[in-house]
XYZ file of C-alpha atoms in Angstrom:
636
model
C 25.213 183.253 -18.888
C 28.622 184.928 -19.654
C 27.009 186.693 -22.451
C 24.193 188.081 -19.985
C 26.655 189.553 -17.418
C 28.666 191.452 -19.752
C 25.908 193.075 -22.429
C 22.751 193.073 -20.049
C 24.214 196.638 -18.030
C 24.898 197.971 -22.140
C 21.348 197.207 -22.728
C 20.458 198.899 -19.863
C 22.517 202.089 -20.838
C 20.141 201.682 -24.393
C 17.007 201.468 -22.636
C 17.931 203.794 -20.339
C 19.606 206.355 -22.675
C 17.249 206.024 -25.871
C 13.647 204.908 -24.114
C 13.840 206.511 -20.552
C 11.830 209.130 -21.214
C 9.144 207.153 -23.494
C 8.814 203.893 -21.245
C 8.879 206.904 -17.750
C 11.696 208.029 -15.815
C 11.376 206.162 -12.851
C 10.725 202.583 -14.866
C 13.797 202.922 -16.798
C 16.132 203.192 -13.541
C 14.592 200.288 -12.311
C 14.984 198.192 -15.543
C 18.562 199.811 -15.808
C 19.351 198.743 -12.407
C 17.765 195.543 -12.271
C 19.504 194.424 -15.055
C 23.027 195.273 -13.868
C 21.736 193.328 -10.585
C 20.795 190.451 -12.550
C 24.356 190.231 -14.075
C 25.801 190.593 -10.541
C 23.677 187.722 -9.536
C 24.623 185.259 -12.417
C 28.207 186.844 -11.522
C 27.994 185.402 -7.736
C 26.879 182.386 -9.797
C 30.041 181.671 -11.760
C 32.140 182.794 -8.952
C 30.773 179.858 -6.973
C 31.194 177.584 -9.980
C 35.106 178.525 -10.242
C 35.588 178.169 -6.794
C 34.053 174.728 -6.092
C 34.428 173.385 -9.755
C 37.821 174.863 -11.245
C 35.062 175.758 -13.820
C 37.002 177.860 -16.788
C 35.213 179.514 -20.165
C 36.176 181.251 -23.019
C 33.445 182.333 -25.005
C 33.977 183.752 -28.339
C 31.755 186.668 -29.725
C 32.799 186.816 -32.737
C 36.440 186.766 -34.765
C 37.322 190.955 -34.293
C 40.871 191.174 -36.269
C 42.198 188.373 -38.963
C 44.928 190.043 -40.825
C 47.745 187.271 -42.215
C 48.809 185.216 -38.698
C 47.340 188.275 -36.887
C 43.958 186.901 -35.454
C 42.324 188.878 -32.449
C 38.987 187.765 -31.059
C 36.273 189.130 -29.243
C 35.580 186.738 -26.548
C 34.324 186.217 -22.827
C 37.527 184.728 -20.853
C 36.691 183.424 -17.648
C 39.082 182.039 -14.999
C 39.410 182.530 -10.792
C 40.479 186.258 -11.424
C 38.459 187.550 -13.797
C 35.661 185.893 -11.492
C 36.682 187.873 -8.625
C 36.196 191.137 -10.965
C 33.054 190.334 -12.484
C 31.503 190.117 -8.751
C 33.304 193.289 -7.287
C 31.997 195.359 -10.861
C 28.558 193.711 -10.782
C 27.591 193.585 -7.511
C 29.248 196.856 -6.250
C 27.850 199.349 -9.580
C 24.316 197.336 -9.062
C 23.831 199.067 -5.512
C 25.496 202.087 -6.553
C 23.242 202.334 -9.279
C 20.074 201.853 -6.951
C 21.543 204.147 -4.235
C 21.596 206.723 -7.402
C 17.765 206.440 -8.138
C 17.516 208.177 -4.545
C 20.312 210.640 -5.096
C 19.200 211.462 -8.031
C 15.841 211.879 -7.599
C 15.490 215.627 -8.263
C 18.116 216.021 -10.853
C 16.455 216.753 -14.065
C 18.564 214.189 -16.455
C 17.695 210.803 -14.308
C 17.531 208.886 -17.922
C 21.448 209.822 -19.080
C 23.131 209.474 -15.811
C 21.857 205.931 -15.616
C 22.695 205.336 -19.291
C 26.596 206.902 -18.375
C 26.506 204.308 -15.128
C 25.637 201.523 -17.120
C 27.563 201.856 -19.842
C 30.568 202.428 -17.631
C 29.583 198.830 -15.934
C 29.487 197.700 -19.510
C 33.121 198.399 -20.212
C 34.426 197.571 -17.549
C 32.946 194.300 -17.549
C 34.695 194.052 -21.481
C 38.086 195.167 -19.614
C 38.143 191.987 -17.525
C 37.309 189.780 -19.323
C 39.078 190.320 -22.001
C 41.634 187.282 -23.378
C 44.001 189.932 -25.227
C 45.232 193.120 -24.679
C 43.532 194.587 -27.343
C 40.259 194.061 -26.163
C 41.614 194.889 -22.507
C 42.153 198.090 -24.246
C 38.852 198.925 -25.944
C 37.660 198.407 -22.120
C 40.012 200.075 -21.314
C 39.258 203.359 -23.189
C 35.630 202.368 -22.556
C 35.897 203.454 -18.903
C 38.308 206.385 -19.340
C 35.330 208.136 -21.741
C 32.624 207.016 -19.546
C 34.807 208.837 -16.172
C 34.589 211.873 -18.520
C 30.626 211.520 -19.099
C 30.439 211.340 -15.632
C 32.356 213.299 -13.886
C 31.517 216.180 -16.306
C 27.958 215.135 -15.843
C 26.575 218.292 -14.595
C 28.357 220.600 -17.535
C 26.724 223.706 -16.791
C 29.541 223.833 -13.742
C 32.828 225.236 -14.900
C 34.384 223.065 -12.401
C 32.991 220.121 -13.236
C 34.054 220.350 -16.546
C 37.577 221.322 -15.790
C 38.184 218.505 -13.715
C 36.612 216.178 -16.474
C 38.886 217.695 -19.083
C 41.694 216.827 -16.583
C 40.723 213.209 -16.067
C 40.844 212.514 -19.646
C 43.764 214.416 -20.014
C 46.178 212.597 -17.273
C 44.663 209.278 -18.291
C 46.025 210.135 -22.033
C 49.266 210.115 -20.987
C 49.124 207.056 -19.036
C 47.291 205.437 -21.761
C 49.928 206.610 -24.521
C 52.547 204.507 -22.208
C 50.216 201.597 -21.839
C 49.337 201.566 -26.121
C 52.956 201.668 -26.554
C 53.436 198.691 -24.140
C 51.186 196.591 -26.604
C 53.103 197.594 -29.694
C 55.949 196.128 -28.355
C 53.959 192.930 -27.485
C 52.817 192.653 -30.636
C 56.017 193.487 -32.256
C 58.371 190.514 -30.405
C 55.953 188.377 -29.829
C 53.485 188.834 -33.099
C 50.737 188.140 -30.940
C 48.452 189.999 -28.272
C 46.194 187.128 -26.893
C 46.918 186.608 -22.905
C 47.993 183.062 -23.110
C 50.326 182.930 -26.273
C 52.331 186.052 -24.780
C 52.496 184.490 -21.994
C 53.896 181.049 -22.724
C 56.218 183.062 -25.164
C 57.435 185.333 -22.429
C 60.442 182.954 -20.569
C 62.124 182.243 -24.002
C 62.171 186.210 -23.810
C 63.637 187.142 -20.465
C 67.310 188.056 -21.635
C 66.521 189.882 -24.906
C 67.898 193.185 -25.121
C 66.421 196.095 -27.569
C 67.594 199.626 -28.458
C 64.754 202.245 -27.332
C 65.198 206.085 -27.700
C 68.829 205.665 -28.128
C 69.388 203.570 -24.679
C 69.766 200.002 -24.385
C 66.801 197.927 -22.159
C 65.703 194.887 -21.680
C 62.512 193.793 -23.645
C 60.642 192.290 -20.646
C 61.450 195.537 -18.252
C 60.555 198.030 -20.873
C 57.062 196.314 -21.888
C 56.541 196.069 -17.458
C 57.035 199.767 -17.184
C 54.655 200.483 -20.192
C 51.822 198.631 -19.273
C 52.784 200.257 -15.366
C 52.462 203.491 -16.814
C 49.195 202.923 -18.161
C 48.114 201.486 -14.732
C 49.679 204.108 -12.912
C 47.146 206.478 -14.907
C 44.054 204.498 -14.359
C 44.674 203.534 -11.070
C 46.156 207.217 -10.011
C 49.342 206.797 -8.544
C 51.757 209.586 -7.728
C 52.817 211.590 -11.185
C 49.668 211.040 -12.213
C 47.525 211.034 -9.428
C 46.200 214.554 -9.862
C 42.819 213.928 -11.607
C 41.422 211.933 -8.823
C 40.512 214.460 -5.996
C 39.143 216.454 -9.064
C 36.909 213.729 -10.199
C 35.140 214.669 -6.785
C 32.732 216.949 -8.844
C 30.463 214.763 -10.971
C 27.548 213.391 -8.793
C 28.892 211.520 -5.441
C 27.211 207.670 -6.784
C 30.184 208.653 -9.379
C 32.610 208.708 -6.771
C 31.890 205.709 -5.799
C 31.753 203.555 -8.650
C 34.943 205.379 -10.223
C 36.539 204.655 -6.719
C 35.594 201.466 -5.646
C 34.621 199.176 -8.713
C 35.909 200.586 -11.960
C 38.044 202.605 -13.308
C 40.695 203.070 -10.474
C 40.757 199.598 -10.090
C 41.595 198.682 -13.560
C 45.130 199.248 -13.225
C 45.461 196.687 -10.578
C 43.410 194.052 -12.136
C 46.362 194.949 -15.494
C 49.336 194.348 -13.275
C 47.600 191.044 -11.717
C 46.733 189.683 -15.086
C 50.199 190.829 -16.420
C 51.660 188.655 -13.196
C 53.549 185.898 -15.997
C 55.568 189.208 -17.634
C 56.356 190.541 -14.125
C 57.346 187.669 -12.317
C 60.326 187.785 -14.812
C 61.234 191.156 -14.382
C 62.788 192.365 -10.528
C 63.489 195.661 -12.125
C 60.053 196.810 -12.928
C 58.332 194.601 -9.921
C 60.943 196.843 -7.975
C 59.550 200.114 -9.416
C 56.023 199.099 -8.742
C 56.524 198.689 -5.038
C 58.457 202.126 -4.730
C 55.972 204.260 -6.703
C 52.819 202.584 -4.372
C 54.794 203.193 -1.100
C 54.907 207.040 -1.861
C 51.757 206.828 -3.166
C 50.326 205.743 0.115
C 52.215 207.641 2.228
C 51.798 210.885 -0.025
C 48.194 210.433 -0.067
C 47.713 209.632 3.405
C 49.472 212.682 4.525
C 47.830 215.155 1.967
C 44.038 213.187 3.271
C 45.265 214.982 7.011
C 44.448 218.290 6.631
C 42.203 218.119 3.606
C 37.886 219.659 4.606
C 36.207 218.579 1.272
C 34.530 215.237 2.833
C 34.315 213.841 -0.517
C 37.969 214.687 -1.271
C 39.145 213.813 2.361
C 37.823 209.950 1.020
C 39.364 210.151 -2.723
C 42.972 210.697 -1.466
C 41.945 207.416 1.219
C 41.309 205.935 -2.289
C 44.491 206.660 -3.475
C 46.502 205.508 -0.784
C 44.866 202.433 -0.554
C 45.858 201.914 -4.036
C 49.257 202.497 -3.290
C 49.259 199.760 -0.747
C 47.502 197.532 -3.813
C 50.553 198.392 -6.359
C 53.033 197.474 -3.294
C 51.482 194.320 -2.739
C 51.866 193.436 -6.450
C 55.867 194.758 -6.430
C 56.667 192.249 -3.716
C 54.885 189.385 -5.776
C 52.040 189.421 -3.159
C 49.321 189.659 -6.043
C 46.732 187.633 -4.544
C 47.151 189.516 -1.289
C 46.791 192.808 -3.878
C 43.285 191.240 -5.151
C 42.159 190.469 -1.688
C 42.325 194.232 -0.606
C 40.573 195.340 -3.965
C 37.764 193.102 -2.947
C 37.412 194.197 0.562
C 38.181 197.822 -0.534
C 35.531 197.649 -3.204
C 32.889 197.114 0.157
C 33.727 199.580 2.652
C 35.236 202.488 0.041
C 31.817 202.562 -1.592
C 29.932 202.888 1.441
C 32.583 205.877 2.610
C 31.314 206.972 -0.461
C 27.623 206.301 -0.110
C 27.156 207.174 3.537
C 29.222 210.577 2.893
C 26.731 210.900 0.048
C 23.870 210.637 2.610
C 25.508 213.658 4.282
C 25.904 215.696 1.579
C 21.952 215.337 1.242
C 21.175 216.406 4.408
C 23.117 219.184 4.295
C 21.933 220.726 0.933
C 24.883 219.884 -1.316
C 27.275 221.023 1.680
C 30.735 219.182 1.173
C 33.054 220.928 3.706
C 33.653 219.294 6.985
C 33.961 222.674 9.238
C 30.933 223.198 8.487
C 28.657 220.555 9.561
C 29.533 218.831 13.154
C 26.728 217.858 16.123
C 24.208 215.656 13.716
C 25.110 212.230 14.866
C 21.405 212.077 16.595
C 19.879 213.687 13.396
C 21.640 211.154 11.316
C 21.962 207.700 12.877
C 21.994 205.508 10.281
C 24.053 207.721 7.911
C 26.200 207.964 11.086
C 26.636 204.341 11.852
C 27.343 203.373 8.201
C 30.191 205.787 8.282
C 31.403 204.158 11.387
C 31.818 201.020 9.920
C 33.063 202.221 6.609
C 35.480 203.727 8.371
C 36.301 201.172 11.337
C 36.910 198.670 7.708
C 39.228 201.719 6.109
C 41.802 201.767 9.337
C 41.611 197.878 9.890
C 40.033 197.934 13.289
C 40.414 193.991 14.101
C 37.518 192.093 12.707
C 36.770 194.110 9.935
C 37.353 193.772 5.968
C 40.058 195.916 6.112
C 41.592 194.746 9.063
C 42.436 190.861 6.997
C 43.394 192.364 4.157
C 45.566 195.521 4.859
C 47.621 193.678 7.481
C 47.839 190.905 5.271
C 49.813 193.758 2.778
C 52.093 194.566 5.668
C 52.365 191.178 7.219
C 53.511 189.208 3.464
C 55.826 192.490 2.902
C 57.914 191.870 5.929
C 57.640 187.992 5.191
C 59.204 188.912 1.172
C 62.483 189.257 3.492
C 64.396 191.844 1.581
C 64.779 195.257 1.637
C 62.127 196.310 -0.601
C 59.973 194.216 1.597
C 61.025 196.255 4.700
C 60.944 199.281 3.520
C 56.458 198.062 2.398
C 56.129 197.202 5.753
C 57.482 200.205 7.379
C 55.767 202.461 4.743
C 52.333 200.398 5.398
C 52.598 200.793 8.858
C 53.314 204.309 9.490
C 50.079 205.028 6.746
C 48.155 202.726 8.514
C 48.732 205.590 11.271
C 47.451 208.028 9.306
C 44.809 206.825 7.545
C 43.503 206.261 11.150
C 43.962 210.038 11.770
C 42.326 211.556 9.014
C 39.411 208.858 9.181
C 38.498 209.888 12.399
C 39.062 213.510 11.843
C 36.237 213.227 9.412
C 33.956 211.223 11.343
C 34.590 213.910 14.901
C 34.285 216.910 12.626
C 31.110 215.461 10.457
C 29.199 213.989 12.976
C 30.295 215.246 16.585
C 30.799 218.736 18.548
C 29.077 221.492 17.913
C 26.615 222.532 15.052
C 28.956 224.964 12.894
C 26.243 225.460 9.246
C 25.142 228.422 9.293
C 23.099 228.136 5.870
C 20.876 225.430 6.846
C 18.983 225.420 10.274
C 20.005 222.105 12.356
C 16.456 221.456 12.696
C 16.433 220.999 8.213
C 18.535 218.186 9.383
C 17.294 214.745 8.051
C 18.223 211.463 7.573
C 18.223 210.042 3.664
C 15.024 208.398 1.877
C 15.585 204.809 2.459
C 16.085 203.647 -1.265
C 19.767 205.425 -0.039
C 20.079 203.988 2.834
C 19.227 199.807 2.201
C 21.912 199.573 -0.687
C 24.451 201.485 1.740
C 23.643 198.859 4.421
C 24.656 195.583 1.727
C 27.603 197.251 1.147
C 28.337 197.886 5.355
C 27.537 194.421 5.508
C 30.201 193.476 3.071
C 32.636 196.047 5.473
C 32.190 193.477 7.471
C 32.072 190.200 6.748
C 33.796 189.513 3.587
C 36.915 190.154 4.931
C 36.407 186.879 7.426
C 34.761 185.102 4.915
C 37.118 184.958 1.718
C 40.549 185.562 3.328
C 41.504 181.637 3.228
C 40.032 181.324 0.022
C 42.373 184.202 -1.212
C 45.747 184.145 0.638
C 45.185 181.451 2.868
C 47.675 178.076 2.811
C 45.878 176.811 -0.151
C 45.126 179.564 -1.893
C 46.856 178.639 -5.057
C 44.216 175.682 -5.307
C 41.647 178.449 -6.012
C 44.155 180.931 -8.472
C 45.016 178.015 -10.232
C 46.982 179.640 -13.631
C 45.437 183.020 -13.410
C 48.320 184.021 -11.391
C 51.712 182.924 -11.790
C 53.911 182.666 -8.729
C 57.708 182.273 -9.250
C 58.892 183.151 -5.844
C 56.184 181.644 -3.660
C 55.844 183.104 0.201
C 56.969 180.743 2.905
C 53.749 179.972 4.764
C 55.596 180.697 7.870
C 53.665 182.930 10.768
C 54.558 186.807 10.987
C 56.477 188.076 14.461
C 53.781 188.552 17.060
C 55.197 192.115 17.520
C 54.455 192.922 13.892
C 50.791 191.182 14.122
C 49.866 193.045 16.929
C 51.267 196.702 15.870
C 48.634 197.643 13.001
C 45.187 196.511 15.522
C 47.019 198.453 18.190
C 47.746 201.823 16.528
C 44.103 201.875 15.214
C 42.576 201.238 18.248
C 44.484 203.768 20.377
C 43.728 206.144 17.239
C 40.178 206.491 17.934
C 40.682 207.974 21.944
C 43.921 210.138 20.545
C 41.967 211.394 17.321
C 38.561 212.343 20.209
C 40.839 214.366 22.010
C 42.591 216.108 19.498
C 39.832 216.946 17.408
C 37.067 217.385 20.247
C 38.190 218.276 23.599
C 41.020 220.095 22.772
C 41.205 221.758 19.785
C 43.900 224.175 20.721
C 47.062 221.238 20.542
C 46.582 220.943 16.765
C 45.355 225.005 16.296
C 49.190 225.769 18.292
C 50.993 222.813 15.740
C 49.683 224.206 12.811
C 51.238 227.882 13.895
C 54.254 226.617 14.428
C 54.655 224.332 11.432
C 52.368 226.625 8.638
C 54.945 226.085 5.760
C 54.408 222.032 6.436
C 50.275 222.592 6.869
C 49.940 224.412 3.400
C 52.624 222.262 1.794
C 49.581 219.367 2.793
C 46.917 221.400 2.360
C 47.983 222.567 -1.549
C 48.929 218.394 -1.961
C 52.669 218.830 -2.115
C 51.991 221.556 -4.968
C 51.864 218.952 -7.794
C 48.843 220.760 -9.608
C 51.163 224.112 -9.281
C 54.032 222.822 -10.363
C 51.847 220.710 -13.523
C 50.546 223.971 -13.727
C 53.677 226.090 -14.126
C 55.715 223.593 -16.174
C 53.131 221.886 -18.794
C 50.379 224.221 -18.741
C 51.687 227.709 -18.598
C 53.809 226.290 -21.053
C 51.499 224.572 -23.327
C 49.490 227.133 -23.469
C 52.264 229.862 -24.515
C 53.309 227.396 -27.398
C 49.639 227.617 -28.480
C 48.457 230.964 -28.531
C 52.102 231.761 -30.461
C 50.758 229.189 -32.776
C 47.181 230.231 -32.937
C 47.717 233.992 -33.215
C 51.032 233.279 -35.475
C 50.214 230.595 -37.148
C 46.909 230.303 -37.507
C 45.701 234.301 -37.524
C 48.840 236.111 -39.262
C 49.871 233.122 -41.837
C 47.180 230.343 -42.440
C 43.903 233.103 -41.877
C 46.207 235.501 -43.424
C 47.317 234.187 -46.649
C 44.443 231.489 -46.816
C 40.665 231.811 -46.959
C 40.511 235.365 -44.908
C 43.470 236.140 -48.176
C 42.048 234.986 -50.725
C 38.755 236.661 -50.148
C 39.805 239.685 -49.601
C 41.555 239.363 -52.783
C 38.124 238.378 -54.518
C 36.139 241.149 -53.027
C 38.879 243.367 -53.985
C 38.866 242.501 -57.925
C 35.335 242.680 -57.648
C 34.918 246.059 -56.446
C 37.075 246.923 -59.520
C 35.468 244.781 -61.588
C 31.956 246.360 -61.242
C 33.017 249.305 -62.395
C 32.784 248.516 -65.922
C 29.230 248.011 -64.773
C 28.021 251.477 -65.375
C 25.621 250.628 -67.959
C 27.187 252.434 -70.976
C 27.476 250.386 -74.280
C 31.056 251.517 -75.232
C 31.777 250.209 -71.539
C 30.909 246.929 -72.150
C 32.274 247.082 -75.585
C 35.364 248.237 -74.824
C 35.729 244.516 -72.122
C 34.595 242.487 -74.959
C 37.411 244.187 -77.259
C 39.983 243.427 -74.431
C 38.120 239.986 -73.734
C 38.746 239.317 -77.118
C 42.123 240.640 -77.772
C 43.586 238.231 -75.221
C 41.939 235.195 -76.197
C 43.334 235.760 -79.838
C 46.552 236.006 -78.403
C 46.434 232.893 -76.335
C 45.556 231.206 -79.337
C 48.365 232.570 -81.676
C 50.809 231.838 -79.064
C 49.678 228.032 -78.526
C-alpha cells in the first residue's frame, strides 16, 4: 500500500504525459486523477492505522548509495507525521487535479499539465517520506523543477516565464544553504539517515567548528542551513519574492504550490528536523523572528494589493510565517495543525478565486469586477467560507488552529513568546482586512468590467465547483475534528517519536482576555471592513492622500524586488555582459575558433594562388615542398 501512494500519481504523470493523446485527452485526466485519488484514499487509510494502532513502516525500495560505511537507502518511512503529509498532499492535489480537468478544459496542452501536476504530487510524496536527508532532497529538488514546469506552463507569456525563471532562481539560493546543511551532517556525523543523526545529535550539542573564519557551534550552524533552505521553499522574508510571481502559471497551480506542496515543504523540514532544534535556542530563536516579520510583512503588503490571485499568495505567506513561529517557540505540533487546516481553506481561496477568474474571462484585478454575488452564488459562498476559515471566525478551521499559534506563544512565557503573540494578533487584524476587502470588492457594490457585459456573467461548470465544495467542507470541519488529536492534552500519545519535545507546554488554560481577543477582532472586522470598503469609500480614498509614501511603500511590497533588482541584478548583469563582450567576444571568440579561422581562410586565399594552372607554378611548390623536407631531415 505504501508503494501505491507514492508511485501511482508518477504513473499517472507517464500515462498522462506519454499516452494522453493516444488513449484521448479527456480519459487520461481521469486515469491521472483517479489515481492520485486512489493514493489519497489508501493515504486516509494509513492515517487511521497510525492513529488507532501506533502502526509504523519503513519500506525499503531498494539500497540507493553503499560506498565504505556510507549506506543510503531508498525507502518508504512512515510514522504519525509523515501520515499527516501523505493525507494533506494526496487528498488536497487529488481535487485540485479534478478541479483542473474543468479549468482546463479549453487549454490546448490538457495531457502535460496533468503530467506536471502529477509528477509534482509524485515528489512531493518522495520528500516526506523520505528516512534521510538525501532522499528528502531528491524530493526536494523534485518539487522545485516541477514549480518551474508549472508556473512557466504557458511559455509563450513573457511573464510567465520570468516569474518561473525567478522561482527557480530564489529557491537556488535557499537550496545551496540547505545542501550545505547536509554536508555538514554527513561530515560530523558520517551519516544522513533521520534516526542515526538524530540519536547522534545530544553527544553533539557543545561542539564548536571554525566556518568562514568565525567560530559556531555545530548544532546552530547545521539549524540555520537547513532554515535557509526552508526559508526558500516555504518563502519567508529575504526570499519571499518568487511567490506572488508564481501567480502566473494556471490558478489549479496556485493552489497546489500554495496549499499542499512545495511551500509547505519547508515546514514539514523544520518539524522533522525537531530532535536538532530542540537543542539549539539560538536558531529556534531565529526561526520565530524571521516568521513574525514574515507575517506581519505579508499581511500588510496583502492590504492594498488588486491582483485577486496575488491578494491570496501574500495570505499564503503570512500564514507561513505564523507556521515558522509556531515551530521557533517549540510549538511544532501546533505548526502541523495549521498546515493541515491551511491546506483546506487556502486551496479553496484558491479554487473559488479560480471560479472567478472564469467568469470573468481571465480577469484577475479586483477593481474591476464587484456586484456578481447573485451571478455567482456558489463561487460566492465558497469564498465566504474560505475566507471566514483564513481570519479564524470562531468555529472554523482556522479559527482552532491560528489561535492555538497565538494562544501556546503567550503560554511559551518568555519574551520571544510575547513578542509571537503580539505579532499574531495584530496580523490576525489584518488578514481580516484584506480578506474582506477582497470578498466587498469581488463580489459586492457596483458592476465596474467594462470588457465583459454583466449579463456574460456565469457561474463555473460543476466538475469546478464539487471538488471546491470537499475542500469548503474541510474549511470547516477539520479544524473541530482533529484539534485534540493534534495539540490536545494527549497529543503526544498520537506524535509518539516523530516529534521530539524537550521543553513541553504546561497544559494550563490561556487568560480569558487573550482567548477572547482574536474571535472578537474578526468578527467586528467584517461590519468595519463593509463600511470602509462599501458605504464609504471616501475614509480610505482621504487616508491614502494623506499617507501616499506609506500606500506605495505597500503597494511596491516594501521595494524588495527593487532593491534585489538594483543590488544583484543590475549588478549581475554588468559583471556579465563585461564578461560576455570581454571575455567571451574580444578574447575567447577572438583568439579562438572566430581566430583561428580567420587565420585558415586567410592562408588559404594565399594559398590558391599557386593555383593558376601553370606547370612551372606547381613545380616551383614541389621544389620548395621538397627543399624543406630535405632539410628537416638533415637537421634530425
Amino acid at each position: 500500500m505504501e508503494y501505491a501512494i507514492v508511485f501511482l500519481p508518477l504513473l499517472g504523470s507517464i500515462i498522462s504525459g506519454f499516452f494522453g493523446k493516444r488513449i484521448g485527452i479527456y480519459l487520461s485526466q481521469i486515469l491521472s486523477s483517479s489515481l492520485v485519488l486512489i493514493s489519497g484514499f489508501f493515504s486516509l487509510f494509513i492515517f487511521y492505522q497510525v492513529f488507532n494502532e501506533g502502526y509504523y513502516s519503513n519500506k525499503l525500495i531498494f539500497n540507493w548509495i553503499s560506498s565504505g560505511n556510507f549506506n543510503v537507502n531508498w525507502s518508504i518511512y512512515i510514522d504519525p507525521l509523515t501520515s499527516v503529509m501523505l493525507v494533506v498532499v494526496s487528498i488536497i492535489s487529488s481535487i485540485i487535479h479534478f478541479y483542473s480537468i474543468g479549468y482546463m478544459s479549453h487549454d490546448p496542452h490538457k495531457t502535460r499539465f496533468m503530467a506536471y501536476l502529477s509528477l509534482f504530487t509524485f515528489a512531493m510524496l518522495t520528500l516526506v517520506t523520505a528516512d534521510n536527508f538525501l532522499q528528502l532532497f531528491f524530493g526536494w529538488e523534485g518539487v522545485g523543477l516541477c514549480s518551474y514546469l508549472l508556473i512557466g506552463f504557458w511559455y509563450k507569456k513573457p511573464s510567465a516565464n520570468a516569474a518561473a525563471i525567478k522561482a527557480f532562481i530564489v529557491n537556488r539560493v535557499g537550496d545551496f544553504g540547505f545542501a550545505i546543511g547536509i554536508f555538514l551532517i554527513f561530515l560530523f556525523y558520517g551519516t544522513v539517515n533521520y534516526n542515526e543523526v538524530f540519536q547522534q545529535t545530544p553527544s553533539i550539542v557543545q561542539k564548536e567548528i571554525i566556518f568562514l573564519g568565525i567560530q559556531f557551534n555545530l548544532l546552530t550552524l547545521i539549524c540555520f542551513m537547513l532554515f535557509i533552505g526552508a526559508m526558500g521553499k516555504s518563502a519567508q522574508i529575504l526570499l519571499h519574492t518568487w511567490l506572488p510571481d508564481a501567480m502566473e502559471g494556471p490558478t489549479p497551480v496556485s493552489a497546489l504550490i500554495h496549499a499542499a506542496t512545495m511551500v509547505t515543504a519547508g515546514v514539514f523540514l523544520l518539524v522533522r528536523c525537531s530532535p536538532l532544534f530542540e537543542y539549539s535556542e539560538t536558531a529556534l530563536n531565529i526561526v520565530a523572528t524571521i516568521g513574525m516579520i514574515t507575517a506581519f510583512f505579508a499581511a500588510s503588503v496583502a492590504l492594498v494589493q488588486n491582483d485577486i490571485k496575488k491578494i491570496i499568495a501574500y495570505s499564503t505567506c503570512s500564514q507561513l510565517g505564523y507556521m515558522f513561529f509556531a515551530v521557533g517557540i517549540g510549538a511544532y505540533h501546533v505548526a502541523i495543525f495549521h498546515l493541515f487546516t491551511h491546506a483546506f481553506f487556502k486551496a479553496l481561496l484558491f479554487l473559488g478565486s479560480g471560479c472567478v477568474i472564469h467568469a470573468f474571462k481571465d480577469e484577475q484585478d479586483i477593481r474591476l469586477m464587484g456586484g456578481v454575488w447573485k451571478k455567482l452564488p456558489y463561487s460566492y459562498a465558497l469564498m465566504i467560507i474560505g475566507t471566514l476559515a483564513l481570519t479564524g471566525f470562531p468555529l472554523l478551521s482556522g479559527y482552532y488552529s491560528k489561535d492555538a499559534i497565538i494562544e501556546f506563544a503567550y503560554l511559551k512565557g518568555n519574551t520571544i513568546g510575547y513578542y509571537a503573540c503580539a505579532v499574531g494578533i495584530i496580523t490576525a487584524l489584518l488578514t481580516a482586512f484584506y480578506s474582506w476587502r477582497l470578498i466587498f470588492k469581488t463580489f459586492h457594490g457596483k458592476y465596474n468590467n467594462k470588457k465583459e457585459n454583466i449579463s456574460s456573467i456565469h457561474e463555473s461548470p460543476y466538475m469546478m465547483l464539487i471538488p471546491s465544495a470537499f475542500l469548503a467542507a474541510g474549511a470547516i470541519f477539520v479544524g473541530i475534528s482533529f484539534k485534540e488529536m493534534f495539540i490536545g492534552e494527549n497529543n503526544t500519545d498520537f506524535w509518539n517519536n516523530s516529534i521530539l519535545f524537550l521543553n513541553s507546554f504546561h497544559h494550563t488554560y490561556p487568560p480569558t482576555w487573550l482567548v477572547m481577543t482574536t474571535p472578537i477582532i474578526v468578527t467586528l472586522s467584517i461590519p468595519i471592513s463593509y463600511y470602509l470598503f462599501l458605504i464609504n469609500e471616501k475614509i480610505l480614498k482621504d487616508i491614502v492622500a494623506k499617507n501616499q509614501s506609506l500606500y506605495n511603500f505597500l503597494l511596491n511590497k516594501w521595494y524588495f524586488d527593487e532593491f534585489y533588482n538594483l543590488i544583484f541584478v543590475r549588478t549581475i548583469k554588468k559583471i556579465g555582459l563585461f564578461l560576455w563582450k570581454k571575455g567571451d567576444i574580444n578574447t575567447i571568440d577572438r583568439f579562438g575558433p572566430d581566430g583561428m579561422s580567420r587565420l585558415v581562410k586567410n592562408i588559404s586565399n594565399k594559398v590558391v594562388n599557386f593555383q593558376s594552372g601553370y606547370l612551372y607554378h606547381y613545380a616551383f611548390v614541389m621544389l620548395i615542398g621538397f627543399s624543406i623536407l630535405l632539410t628537416y631531415f638533415i637537421l634530425y
